[in-house]
Amino acid sequence: MRYYLAFFLCLIMSIPSFSQQSKPYISLAEAKKIADAAEAKALENEWTVVIAIVDDGGHLILLRKIDGTQIGSVEVAQAKARSAVYFKRSTKVFEDGVNEGNVRMLSLPNAVALEGGLPIFKDGFCIGAIGISGVRSDQDGVIAAAGLEVLEEK
Amino acid sequence: MRYYLAFFLCLIMSIPSFSQQSKPYISLAEAKKIADAAEAKALENEWTVVIAIVDDGGHLILLRKIDGTQIGSVEVAQAKARSAVYFKRSTKVFEDGVNEGNVRMLSLPNAVALEGGLPIFKDGFCIGAIGISGVRSDQDGVIAAAGLEVLEEK
Amino acid sequence: MRYYLAFFLCLIMSIPSFSQQSKPYISLAEAKKIADAAEAKALENEWTVVIAIVDDGGHLILLRKIDGTQIGSVEVAQAKARSAVYFKRSTKVFEDGVNEGNVRMLSLPNAVALEGGLPIFKDGFCIGAIGISGVRSDQDGVIAAAGLEVLEEK
Amino acid sequence: MRYYLAFFLCLIMSIPSFSQQSKPYISLAEAKKIADAAEAKALENEWTVVIAIVDDGGHLILLRKIDGTQIGSVEVAQAKARSAVYFKRSTKVFEDGVNEGNVRMLSLPNAVALEGGLPIFKDGFCIGAIGISGVRSDQDGVIAAAGLEVLEEK
């Protein structure tokens, strides 16, 4: 009987422990709420911008281009969001770095050194990012922050 | 006096006629309506897809990825929409062509030979396109068509 | 009479409200005039350059390479024109910015920080751009400006 | 007591409802086990291959190139793994499709129509993929399958 139990335990324990770990992720519904808040902030200031939200792999979940925004911002907004996920930090960190003379950061593939890209964290995981482009980079940053504010609201 | 008039007319007529011509374009509000209709159709069928809407230059205006859609569709939906604008025709035309043996179409840069990309016309101009990817290409096509139906509604 | 009104209302209401807005655009004939002026300016100075003119989506309408121009300029001229359309501003703005120390601008996708790319505006819309490459960037800029002068001539 | 309840409710309500959902993911330790099994299979057959394992965003977790493998396989193995994750299916599905005449699949961005790429699923999520390249595509497929066998072992 004791042997049986041992054998059984052994079986249980030998069941592969593959991918028992899990990580949170962002849904389209959440992305829409973030984008709504960002869009409202942009319209409030009469700023024309592109809003891009990506998942933890840097892949687009949602993009909106406010009428009249320069088309270059379609790519820049995505690049900022991707940069924020790829390096788990605000693109402002790179902008500040470059401004302080760390020009070498410009050679980092996929890094954008302009404010407006913010990572989204949950339980220690970077689950996605928002990228804004269209106005001055500090203004882009204001809109990005406004988007992520909905994550903290009561 | 007659000379004066002639000179004056000459001046008027020599004012450059640059870019007097105009073409219609698509707004974010319209793109949202199209996307809403496409998204509703997709959810009604429990199909997971990416919806991409581009302007007349092939640049994204709006993108939505329904939860659970394969990430490959993020790029494919955009590529289908771009193909529809770049060649002013449904991507089904290329799919049918290839199916009928015109395999050479696969060497066309920016052409996608899979149903699901539809151009949007207005007054003879191609003002943009919708691209859908995620399910079978004929199903993608059903969703794309459902999106554009809002353009004809009363 | 009531029927008439109903019929009339029906007609009005069935007109789709989509894309009533319109924007000016540039024609090949206009692009040729611009290129003629730019080419004349280049030949006058014995400068070998590539002249590129793009539409509001950044797509080429016209390209001319004066004999003897370095082939690298074929891509650079297009990149400058694209940059001017994508960001609705002269590439000189980026060149000046970088020269003044705003090195971060170098991380903007599709932005070229060299004079020689000028956007073309009409009624508040950016309808295209000219890009020149081949000589010193300030000389490229002179040619680009000469090209656009025809737009203002009487 | 009422205060307690209010406080408790407040706590509950203030917890953001964002991203409560979670998905499993693959670790480097797991990737190593998979690669060990694949590598053993390759060496057993004296096949020179590249083994690539990517996460659910298509990003590399691990890559090994057995000595003597053609360098072209470094990119191909990654492309196969990416294809398997991007489209949540074996690259053999595309190979079979093309072999059966569905040549249009060749226009799918990021799809590779050669056996050797297998997605890894867990609880209904595609958590990554393995891509093998170096020998015949059916042999690449044998190695990929051998790698994933460790996931099912007791």
Coordinates of C-alpha atoms in Angstrom, one line a residue, chain A residues 9-65:
Chain A
L9 CA 3.1 10.3 -6.0
C10 CA 6.0 9.6 -8.4
L11 CA 3.6 9.7 -11.3
I12 CA 2.0 12.9 -10.2
M13 CA 5.3 14.5 -9.7
S14 CA 6.6 13.4 -13.0
I15 CA 3.8 15.0 -14.9
P16 CA 5.6 17.7 -16.8
S17 CA 5.6 21.1 -15.1
F18 CA 5.5 22.7 -18.5
S19 CA 4.1 26.2 -18.7
Q20 CA 2.2 26.1 -15.4
Q21 CA 3.3 29.8 -15.1
S22 CA 0.9 32.4 -16.4
K23 CA 1.0 36.1 -17.2
P24 CA -1.8 38.7 -17.5
Y25 CA -2.7 40.1 -20.9
I26 CA -4.6 43.0 -22.3
S27 CA -8.0 42.7 -24.1
L28 CA -9.5 44.7 -27.0
A29 CA -12.2 46.0 -24.6
E30 CA -9.4 47.4 -22.3
A31 CA -7.5 48.8 -25.3
K32 CA -10.7 50.6 -26.4
K33 CA -11.1 52.2 -23.0
I34 CA -7.5 53.4 -23.0
A35 CA -7.8 54.7 -26.5
D36 CA -11.1 56.5 -25.7
A37 CA -9.4 58.3 -22.8
A38 CA -6.4 59.2 -24.9
E39 CA -8.6 60.4 -27.8
A40 CA -10.7 62.5 -25.5
K41 CA -7.6 64.2 -24.1
A42 CA -6.3 64.9 -27.6
L43 CA -9.6 66.3 -28.8
E44 CA -9.9 68.4 -25.7
N45 CA -6.6 70.1 -26.7
E46 CA -7.4 70.1 -30.4
W47 CA -4.3 67.9 -31.0
T48 CA -4.2 65.6 -34.0
V49 CA -2.5 62.4 -33.1
V50 CA -2.4 58.7 -33.9
I51 CA -3.1 56.3 -30.9
A52 CA -1.6 52.9 -31.1
I53 CA -1.9 50.1 -28.5
V54 CA 0.1 46.9 -28.7
D55 CA 0.2 43.6 -26.8
D56 CA 3.2 42.1 -24.9
G57 CA 4.8 41.0 -28.2
G58 CA 4.6 44.5 -29.7
H59 CA 1.7 43.5 -32.0
L60 CA -1.1 46.0 -32.7
I61 CA -4.4 45.5 -30.9
L62 CA -5.8 48.9 -31.8
L63 CA -4.9 52.0 -33.8
R64 CA -6.8 55.2 -34.4
K65 CA -5.7 58.2 -36.5

